[in-house]
One Martini backbone bead per residue (centre of mass of N, CA, C, O) as a GRO file, in nm:
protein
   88
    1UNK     BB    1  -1.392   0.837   0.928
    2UNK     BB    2  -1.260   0.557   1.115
    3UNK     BB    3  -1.016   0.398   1.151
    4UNK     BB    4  -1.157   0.087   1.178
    5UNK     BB    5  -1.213   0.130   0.865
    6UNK     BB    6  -0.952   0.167   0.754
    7UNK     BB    7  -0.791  -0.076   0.888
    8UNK     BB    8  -0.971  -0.300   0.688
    9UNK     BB    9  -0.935  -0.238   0.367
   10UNK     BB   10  -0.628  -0.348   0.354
   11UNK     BB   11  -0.426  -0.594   0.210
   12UNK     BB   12  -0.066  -0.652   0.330
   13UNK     BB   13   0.163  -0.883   0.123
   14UNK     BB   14   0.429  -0.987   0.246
   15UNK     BB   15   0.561  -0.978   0.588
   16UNK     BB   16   0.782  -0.977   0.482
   17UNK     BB   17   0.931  -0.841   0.162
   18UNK     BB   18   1.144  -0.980  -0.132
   19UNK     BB   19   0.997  -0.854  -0.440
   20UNK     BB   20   0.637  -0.886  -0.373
   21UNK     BB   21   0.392  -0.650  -0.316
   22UNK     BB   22   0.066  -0.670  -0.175
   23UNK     BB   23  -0.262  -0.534  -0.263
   24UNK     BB   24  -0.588  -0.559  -0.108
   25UNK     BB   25  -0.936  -0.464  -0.113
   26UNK     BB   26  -1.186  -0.511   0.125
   27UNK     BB   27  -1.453  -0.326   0.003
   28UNK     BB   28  -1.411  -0.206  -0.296
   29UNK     BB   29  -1.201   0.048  -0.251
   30UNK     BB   30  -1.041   0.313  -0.423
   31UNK     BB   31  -0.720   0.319  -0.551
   32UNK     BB   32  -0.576   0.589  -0.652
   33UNK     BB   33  -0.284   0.601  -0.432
   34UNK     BB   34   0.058   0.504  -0.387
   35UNK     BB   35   0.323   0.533  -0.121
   36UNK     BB   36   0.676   0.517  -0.031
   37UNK     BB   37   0.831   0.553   0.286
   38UNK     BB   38   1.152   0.574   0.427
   39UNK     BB   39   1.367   0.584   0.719
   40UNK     BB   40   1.435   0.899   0.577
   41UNK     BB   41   1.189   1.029   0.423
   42UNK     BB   42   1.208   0.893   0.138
   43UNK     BB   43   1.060   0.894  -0.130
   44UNK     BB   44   1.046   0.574  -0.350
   45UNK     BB   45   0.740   0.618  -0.417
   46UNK     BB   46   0.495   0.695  -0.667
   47UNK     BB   47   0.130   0.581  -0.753
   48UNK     BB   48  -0.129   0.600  -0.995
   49UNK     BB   49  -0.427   0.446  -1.007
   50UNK     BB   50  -0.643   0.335  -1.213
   51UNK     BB   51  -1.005   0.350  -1.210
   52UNK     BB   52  -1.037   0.012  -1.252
   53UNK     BB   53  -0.950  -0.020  -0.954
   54UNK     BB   54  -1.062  -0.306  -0.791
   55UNK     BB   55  -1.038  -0.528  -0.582
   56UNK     BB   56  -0.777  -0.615  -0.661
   57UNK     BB   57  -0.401  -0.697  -0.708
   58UNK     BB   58  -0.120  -0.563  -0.606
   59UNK     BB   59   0.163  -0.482  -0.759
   60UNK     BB   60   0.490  -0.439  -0.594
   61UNK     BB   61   0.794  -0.355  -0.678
   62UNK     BB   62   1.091  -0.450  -0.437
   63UNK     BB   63   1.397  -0.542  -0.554
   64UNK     BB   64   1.540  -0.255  -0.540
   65UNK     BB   65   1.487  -0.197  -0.254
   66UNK     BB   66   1.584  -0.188   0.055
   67UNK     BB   67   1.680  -0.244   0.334
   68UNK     BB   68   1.361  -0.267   0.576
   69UNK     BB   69   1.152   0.022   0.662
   70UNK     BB   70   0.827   0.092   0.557
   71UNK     BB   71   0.590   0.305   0.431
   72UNK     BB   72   0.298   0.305   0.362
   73UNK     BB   73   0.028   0.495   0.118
   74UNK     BB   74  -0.299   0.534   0.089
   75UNK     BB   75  -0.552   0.640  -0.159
   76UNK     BB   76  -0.842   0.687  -0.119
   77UNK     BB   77  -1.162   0.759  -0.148
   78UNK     BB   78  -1.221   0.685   0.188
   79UNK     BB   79  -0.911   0.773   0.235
   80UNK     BB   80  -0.659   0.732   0.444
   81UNK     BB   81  -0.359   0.465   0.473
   82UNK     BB   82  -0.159   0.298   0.689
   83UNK     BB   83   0.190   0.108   0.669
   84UNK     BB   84   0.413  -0.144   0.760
   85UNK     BB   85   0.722  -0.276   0.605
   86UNK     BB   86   0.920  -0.495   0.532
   87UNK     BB   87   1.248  -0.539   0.321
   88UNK     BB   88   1.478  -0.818   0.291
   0.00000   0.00000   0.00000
């Protein structure tokens, strides 16, 4: 698969976020798994998705978070997707 097709399958919002990141599947994709890693490159998160995840809305937990920049990935069925996210 090309990025172009994987860059439109999910999104992530409110981005600067300050207690609640959302991620949603836009085309049906299935999220097996997502960590986030911080600007020091430590793993922050890493989570494992059930199979009945489809198209809904991923809430993570970010209240925890360190302020900056964090790196999303996604594992998905159909490839894997990075994006980052800021922190306030």
């Amino acid at each position: 698969l090309d990025n172009d097709y994987l860059q439109n399958q999910f999104e992530v919002y409110p981005n600067p976020v300050t207690n609640s990141l959302k991620i949603k599947s836009q085309n049906n994709d299935i999220i097996k798994k997502i960590k986030i890693i911080n600007l020091l490159g430590q793993v922050i998160l890493e989570k494992d998705i059930s199979d009945n995840f489809n198209n809904q809305e991923l809430n993570i937990d970010t209240s925890n978070f360190l302020t900056g920049i964090h790196q999303l990935i996604i594992y998905g069925d159909k490839g894997n997707w990075k994006s980052k996210f800021i922190k306030n």
